[in-house]
PDB file of C-alpha atoms in Angstrom:
ATOM      1  CA  MET A   1     -17.563   7.952 -54.472  1.00 50.00           C
ATOM      2  CA  SER A   2     -18.587   4.613 -55.868  1.00 51.00           C
ATOM      3  CA  VAL A   3     -20.204   1.684 -54.066  1.00 52.00           C
ATOM      4  CA  HIS A   4     -17.012  -0.362 -54.398  1.00 53.00           C
ATOM      5  CA  ASP A   5     -14.807   1.971 -52.360  1.00 52.00           C
ATOM      6  CA  THR A   6     -13.689   0.330 -49.129  1.00 55.00           C
ATOM      7  CA  GLN A   7     -12.817   3.385 -47.061  1.00 55.00           C
ATOM      8  CA  PRO A   8     -15.601   5.592 -45.763  1.00 54.00           C
ATOM      9  CA  ALA A   9     -15.172   9.228 -46.564  1.00 54.00           C
ATOM     10  CA  HIS A  10     -15.350  12.215 -44.258  1.00 54.00           C
ATOM     11  CA  PRO A  11     -17.772  14.961 -45.215  1.00 56.00           C
ATOM     12  CA  GLU A  12     -14.877  16.814 -46.860  1.00 59.00           C
ATOM     13  CA  GLY A  13     -14.298  13.849 -49.168  1.00 56.00           C
ATOM     14  CA  GLN A  14     -11.043  12.770 -47.472  1.00 58.00           C
ATOM     15  CA  PRO A  15     -10.571   9.106 -46.461  1.00 55.00           C
ATOM     16  CA  ALA A  16     -10.964   8.380 -42.738  1.00 54.00           C
ATOM     17  CA  GLU A  17      -7.769   8.179 -40.708  1.00 55.00           C
ATOM     18  CA  GLU A  18      -6.953   4.748 -39.436  1.00 53.00           C
ATOM     19  CA  SER A  19      -7.276   4.341 -35.668  1.00 53.00           C
ATOM     20  CA  PRO A  20      -3.931   4.351 -33.855  1.00 57.00           C
ATOM     21  CA  GLN A  21      -2.526   1.020 -32.777  1.00 63.00           C
ATOM     22  CA  ARG A  22      -3.725   0.197 -29.267  1.00 63.00           C
ATOM     23  CA  ARG A  23      -0.805  -0.048 -26.838  1.00 70.00           C
ATOM     24  CA  VAL A  24      -0.653  -3.152 -24.647  1.00 71.00           C
ATOM     25  CA  ASP A  25      -0.067  -2.112 -21.049  1.00 78.00           C
ATOM     26  CA  LEU A  26       2.214  -4.834 -19.698  1.00 84.00           C
ATOM     27  CA  GLY A  27       2.401  -3.098 -16.328  1.00 86.00           C
ATOM     28  CA  GLN A  28      -1.332  -3.527 -15.775  1.00 90.00           C
ATOM     29  CA  TYR A  29      -1.150  -7.175 -16.800  1.00 92.00           C
ATOM     30  CA  GLY A  30       1.812  -7.669 -14.466  1.00 93.00           C
ATOM     31  CA  LEU A  31      -0.101  -6.101 -11.579  1.00 93.00           C
ATOM     32  CA  ALA A  32      -3.110  -8.295 -12.339  1.00 94.00           C
ATOM     33  CA  VAL A  33      -0.963 -11.444 -12.328  1.00 96.00           C
ATOM     34  CA  LEU A  34       0.696 -10.370  -9.072  1.00 96.00           C
ATOM     35  CA  LEU A  35      -2.705  -9.795  -7.436  1.00 96.00           C
ATOM     36  CA  VAL A  36      -3.975 -13.209  -8.558  1.00 96.00           C
ATOM     37  CA  VAL A  37      -0.804 -14.990  -7.395  1.00 97.00           C
ATOM     38  CA  ILE A  38      -0.885 -13.306  -3.973  1.00 96.00           C
ATOM     39  CA  GLY A  39      -4.600 -14.041  -3.670  1.00 96.00           C
ATOM     40  CA  ILE A  40      -4.149 -17.736  -4.513  1.00 96.00           C
ATOM     41  CA  TYR A  41      -1.202 -17.989  -2.123  1.00 96.00           C
ATOM     42  CA  THR A  42      -3.303 -16.387   0.645  1.00 94.00           C
ATOM     43  CA  ILE A  43      -6.145 -18.841   0.076  1.00 94.00           C
ATOM     44  CA  ILE A  44      -3.813 -21.858   0.024  1.00 94.00           C
ATOM     45  CA  ASP A  45      -1.984 -20.650   3.122  1.00 92.00           C
ATOM     46  CA  ALA A  46      -5.282 -20.073   4.957  1.00 89.00           C
ATOM     47  CA  ALA A  47      -6.316 -23.661   4.278  1.00 86.00           C
ATOM     48  CA  GLY A  48      -3.443 -24.815   6.468  1.00 85.00           C
ATOM     49  CA  LEU A  49      -4.520 -22.827   9.537  1.00 80.00           C
ATOM     50  CA  GLU A  50      -5.639 -24.777  12.589  1.00 79.00           C
ATOM     51  CA  VAL A  51      -9.295 -24.261  13.514  1.00 74.00           C
ATOM     52  CA  GLY A  52     -10.370 -24.368  17.147  1.00 69.00           C
ATOM     53  CA  PHE A  53     -13.529 -26.265  18.036  1.00 67.00           C
ATOM     54  CA  ALA A  54     -15.105 -23.376  20.001  1.00 64.00           C
ATOM     55  CA  ASP A  55     -14.503 -20.652  17.423  1.00 64.00           C
ATOM     56  CA  PRO A  56     -17.536 -20.278  15.132  1.00 66.00           C
ATOM     57  CA  VAL A  57     -15.746 -18.079  12.594  1.00 68.00           C
ATOM     58  CA  GLY A  58     -12.244 -19.467  12.789  1.00 70.00           C
ATOM     59  CA  PRO A  59      -8.996 -17.960  11.604  1.00 76.00           C
ATOM     60  CA  ARG A  60      -9.531 -18.905   7.949  1.00 78.00           C
ATOM     61  CA  VAL A  61     -12.408 -16.537   7.153  1.00 84.00           C
ATOM     62  CA  PHE A  62     -10.488 -13.300   6.734  1.00 87.00           C
ATOM     63  CA  PRO A  63      -7.633 -14.761   4.658  1.00 90.00           C
ATOM     64  CA  TYR A  64     -10.237 -16.467   2.444  1.00 92.00           C
ATOM     65  CA  VAL A  65     -12.099 -13.173   1.971  1.00 93.00           C
ATOM     66  CA  ILE A  66      -8.923 -11.187   1.313  1.00 94.00           C
ATOM     67  CA  GLY A  67      -7.458 -13.822  -1.015  1.00 94.00           C
ATOM     68  CA  SER A  68     -10.714 -14.115  -2.957  1.00 96.00           C
ATOM     69  CA  GLY A  69     -10.911 -10.334  -3.209  1.00 96.00           C
ATOM     70  CA  LEU A  70      -7.368 -10.170  -4.580  1.00 96.00           C
ATOM     71  CA  VAL A  71      -8.119 -12.851  -7.175  1.00 96.00           C
ATOM     72  CA  LEU A  72     -11.333 -11.046  -8.170  1.00 97.00           C
ATOM     73  CA  VAL A  73      -9.615  -7.657  -8.487  1.00 96.00           C
ATOM     74  CA  GLY A  74      -6.784  -9.234 -10.517  1.00 95.00           C
ATOM     75  CA  ALA A  75      -9.291 -10.879 -12.864  1.00 96.00           C
ATOM     76  CA  LEU A  76     -11.259  -7.637 -13.249  1.00 95.00           C
ATOM     77  CA  LEU A  77      -8.045  -5.716 -13.955  1.00 93.00           C
ATOM     78  CA  THR A  78      -7.129  -8.264 -16.627  1.00 93.00           C
ATOM     79  CA  VAL A  79     -10.525  -7.891 -18.285  1.00 93.00           C
ATOM     80  CA  ALA A  80     -10.377  -4.083 -18.099  1.00 91.00           C
ATOM     81  CA  THR A  81      -6.867  -4.041 -19.565  1.00 90.00           C
ATOM     82  CA  ALA A  82      -7.850  -6.407 -22.373  1.00 89.00           C
ATOM     83  CA  ARG A  83     -10.787  -4.121 -23.194  1.00 88.00           C
ATOM     84  CA  GLY A  84      -8.397  -1.177 -23.592  1.00 84.00           C
ATOM     85  CA  SER A  85      -8.761   0.570 -20.258  1.00 82.00           C
ATOM     86  CA  GLN A  86      -5.758   2.798 -19.646  1.00 79.00           C
ATOM     87  CA  PRO A  87      -4.933   4.597 -16.392  1.00 76.00           C
ATOM     88  CA  GLU A  88      -5.076   8.356 -16.663  1.00 75.00           C
ATOM     89  CA  PRO A  89      -2.730  10.647 -14.775  1.00 67.00           C
ATOM     90  CA  GLU A  90      -4.363  12.621 -12.007  1.00 67.00           C
ATOM     91  CA  ASP A  91      -4.985  16.223 -12.983  1.00 68.00           C
ATOM     92  CA  GLY A  92      -4.588  17.535  -9.465  1.00 63.00           C
ATOM     93  CA  GLU A  93      -1.190  16.007  -8.822  1.00 61.00           C
ATOM     94  CA  ASP A  94       1.179  18.619  -7.432  1.00 69.00           C
ATOM     95  CA  VAL A  95       4.403  16.654  -7.798  1.00 69.00           C
ATOM     96  CA  ASP A  96       7.121  18.183  -9.908  1.00 69.00           C
ATOM     97  CA  LEU A  97       8.331  15.221 -11.957  1.00 68.00           C
ATOM     98  CA  SER A  98      11.290  17.175 -13.277  1.00 75.00           C
ATOM     99  CA  SER A  99      12.859  17.516  -9.815  1.00 77.00           C
ATOM    100  CA  SER A 100      15.059  14.805  -8.369  1.00 80.00           C
ATOM    101  CA  ALA A 101      14.193  12.649  -5.376  1.00 80.00           C
ATOM    102  CA  ASP A 102      14.890  14.005  -1.893  1.00 84.00           C
ATOM    103  CA  TRP A 103      17.343  11.312  -0.824  1.00 89.00           C
ATOM    104  CA  LEU A 104      18.251  13.093   2.404  1.00 92.00           C
ATOM    105  CA  THR A 105      14.664  12.744   3.639  1.00 92.00           C
ATOM    106  CA  VAL A 106      14.602   9.091   2.617  1.00 93.00           C
ATOM    107  CA  LEU A 107      17.884   8.452   4.464  1.00 95.00           C
ATOM    108  CA  LYS A 108      16.557  10.211   7.584  1.00 94.00           C
ATOM    109  CA  LEU A 109      13.411   8.058   7.535  1.00 94.00           C
ATOM    110  CA  VAL A 110      15.432   4.878   7.058  1.00 96.00           C
ATOM    111  CA  ALA A 111      17.729   5.868   9.951  1.00 95.00           C
ATOM    112  CA  VAL A 112      14.753   6.535  12.247  1.00 95.00           C
ATOM    113  CA  LEU A 113      13.188   3.199  11.285  1.00 95.00           C
ATOM    114  CA  LEU A 114      16.447   1.293  11.830  1.00 96.00           C
ATOM    115  CA  PHE A 115      16.895   3.011  15.204  1.00 94.00           C
ATOM    116  CA  THR A 116      13.402   1.915  16.198  1.00 93.00           C
ATOM    117  CA  VAL A 117      14.031  -1.679  15.133  1.00 93.00           C
ATOM    118  CA  ALA A 118      17.357  -1.752  16.976  1.00 94.00           C
ATOM    119  CA  THR A 119      16.043  -0.279  20.243  1.00 92.00           C
ATOM    120  CA  VAL A 120      12.473  -1.538  20.592  1.00 91.00           C
ATOM    121  CA  ASN A 121      13.484  -4.515  22.771  1.00 90.00           C
ATOM    122  CA  LEU A 122      15.711  -2.417  25.019  1.00 91.00           C
ATOM    123  CA  LEU A 123      13.651   0.768  25.307  1.00 91.00           C
ATOM    124  CA  GLY A 124      10.229  -0.769  24.752  1.00 89.00           C
ATOM    125  CA  TRP A 125       7.459   0.168  22.346  1.00 89.00           C
ATOM    126  CA  ALA A 126       6.309   3.267  24.236  1.00 89.00           C
ATOM    127  CA  ILE A 127       9.671   5.026  23.983  1.00 91.00           C
ATOM    128  CA  SER A 128      10.740   3.618  20.612  1.00 92.00           C
ATOM    129  CA  GLY A 129       7.309   4.372  19.131  1.00 91.00           C
ATOM    130  CA  ALA A 130       7.524   7.960  20.366  1.00 92.00           C
ATOM    131  CA  VAL A 131      10.998   8.314  18.847  1.00 92.00           C
ATOM    132  CA  LEU A 132       9.691   6.769  15.611  1.00 93.00           C
ATOM    133  CA  PHE A 133       6.826   9.270  15.401  1.00 94.00           C
ATOM    134  CA  ALA A 134       8.922  12.304  16.355  1.00 93.00           C
ATOM    135  CA  GLY A 135      11.791  11.249  14.090  1.00 93.00           C
ATOM    136  CA  ALA A 136       9.493  10.670  11.121  1.00 94.00           C
ATOM    137  CA  ALA A 137       7.824  14.052  11.691  1.00 94.00           C
ATOM    138  CA  TRP A 138      11.249  15.728  11.913  1.00 93.00           C
ATOM    139  CA  SER A 139      12.429  13.941   8.757  1.00 93.00           C
ATOM    140  CA  LEU A 140       9.380  15.178   6.869  1.00 91.00           C
ATOM    141  CA  GLY A 141       9.930  18.798   7.893  1.00 90.00           C
ATOM    142  CA  SER A 142       8.261  19.377  11.264  1.00 90.00           C
ATOM    143  CA  ARG A 143      10.139  21.805  13.498  1.00 90.00           C
ATOM    144  CA  THR A 144       8.039  21.393  16.669  1.00 92.00           C
ATOM    145  CA  LEU A 145      10.097  18.740  18.436  1.00 89.00           C
ATOM    146  CA  VAL A 146       8.434  18.959  21.851  1.00 92.00           C
ATOM    147  CA  ARG A 147       4.939  18.617  20.402  1.00 94.00           C
ATOM    148  CA  ASP A 148       6.030  15.737  18.155  1.00 93.00           C
ATOM    149  CA  VAL A 149       7.571  13.834  21.081  1.00 91.00           C
ATOM    150  CA  LEU A 150       4.450  14.373  23.209  1.00 93.00           C
ATOM    151  CA  VAL A 151       2.113  13.258  20.412  1.00 94.00           C
ATOM    152  CA  GLY A 152       4.397  10.291  19.727  1.00 92.00           C
ATOM    153  CA  LEU A 153       4.318   9.292  23.412  1.00 92.00           C
ATOM    154  CA  VAL A 154       0.537   9.516  23.548  1.00 94.00           C
ATOM    155  CA  LEU A 155       0.142   7.461  20.347  1.00 93.00           C
ATOM    156  CA  ALA A 156       2.746   4.870  21.373  1.00 92.00           C
ATOM    157  CA  ILE A 157       1.328   4.377  24.874  1.00 90.00           C
ATOM    158  CA  ALA A 158      -2.242   4.270  23.538  1.00 92.00           C
ATOM    159  CA  SER A 159      -1.268   1.690  20.917  1.00 90.00           C
ATOM    160  CA  TRP A 160       0.621  -0.319  23.577  1.00 87.00           C
ATOM    161  CA  TYR A 161      -2.503  -0.485  25.724  1.00 88.00           C
ATOM    162  CA  ALA A 162      -4.719  -1.168  22.696  1.00 88.00           C
ATOM    163  CA  PHE A 163      -2.610  -4.182  21.781  1.00 86.00           C
ATOM    164  CA  TYR A 164      -2.141  -5.404  25.351  1.00 84.00           C
ATOM    165  CA  VAL A 165      -5.645  -4.847  26.746  1.00 84.00           C
ATOM    166  CA  GLY A 166      -7.759  -4.840  23.598  1.00 80.00           C
ATOM    167  CA  LEU A 167      -6.116  -7.631  21.619  1.00 78.00           C
ATOM    168  CA  GLY A 168      -4.219  -9.494  24.311  1.00 80.00           C
ATOM    169  CA  ILE A 169      -0.941  -9.075  22.425  1.00 81.00           C
ATOM    170  CA  PRO A 170       1.837  -7.865  24.715  1.00 81.00           C
ATOM    171  CA  LEU A 171       4.284  -5.448  23.137  1.00 83.00           C
ATOM    172  CA  THR A 172       7.624  -5.170  24.835  1.00 81.00           C
ATOM    173  CA  PRO A 173       7.566  -2.597  27.656  1.00 78.00           C
ATOM    174  CA  GLY A 174      11.385  -2.351  27.768  1.00 81.00           C
ATOM    175  CA  VAL A 175      12.680   0.014  30.462  1.00 79.00           C
ATOM    176  CA  LEU A 176       9.084   0.868  31.405  1.00 77.00           C
ATOM    177  CA  ASP A 177       8.408  -2.690  32.597  1.00 75.00           C
ATOM    178  CA  GLY A 178       6.278  -2.426  35.716  1.00 72.00           C
ATOM    179  CA  ILE A 179       5.256   1.153  34.940  1.00 75.00           C
ATOM    180  CA  LEU A 180       2.952   0.464  32.012  1.00 65.00           C
TER     181      LEU A 180
END
């Protein structure tokens, strides 16, 4: 090999293979732009919140932190994508990509959610939340209806009291008005 050759040679004397063209991942760039846009919107929207005179932290702090975090993550994702970082599929994933979607389960979940939305004012959160939990568990394959309803009732009543007592946000009691 002479000094004027432009391609380096492998030890076997063969020219080096050219590196494959790097693929631009538009999905990652799109996600980065979406994160930055949502972050900027959150920051701008937080600037319009009213601040009380007695509140040392105010309602703007958390939206500012979350919006700034979204902008930072979007910028870091842009830099990582520009540097050639590619997401790798998880080795431990146990999803069979060749099988079709289970639309019956999706329809059951949508029906349970729509039922909850339609009845939460009438029945109240405690009952509708229990039906939501039990219905979602049933849709996803649970066959222990009594246990699911009991767990749903406990979770719904506990969350009702957590919102009402802990946060001061009253959820609708519905038919249990005066009992809860």
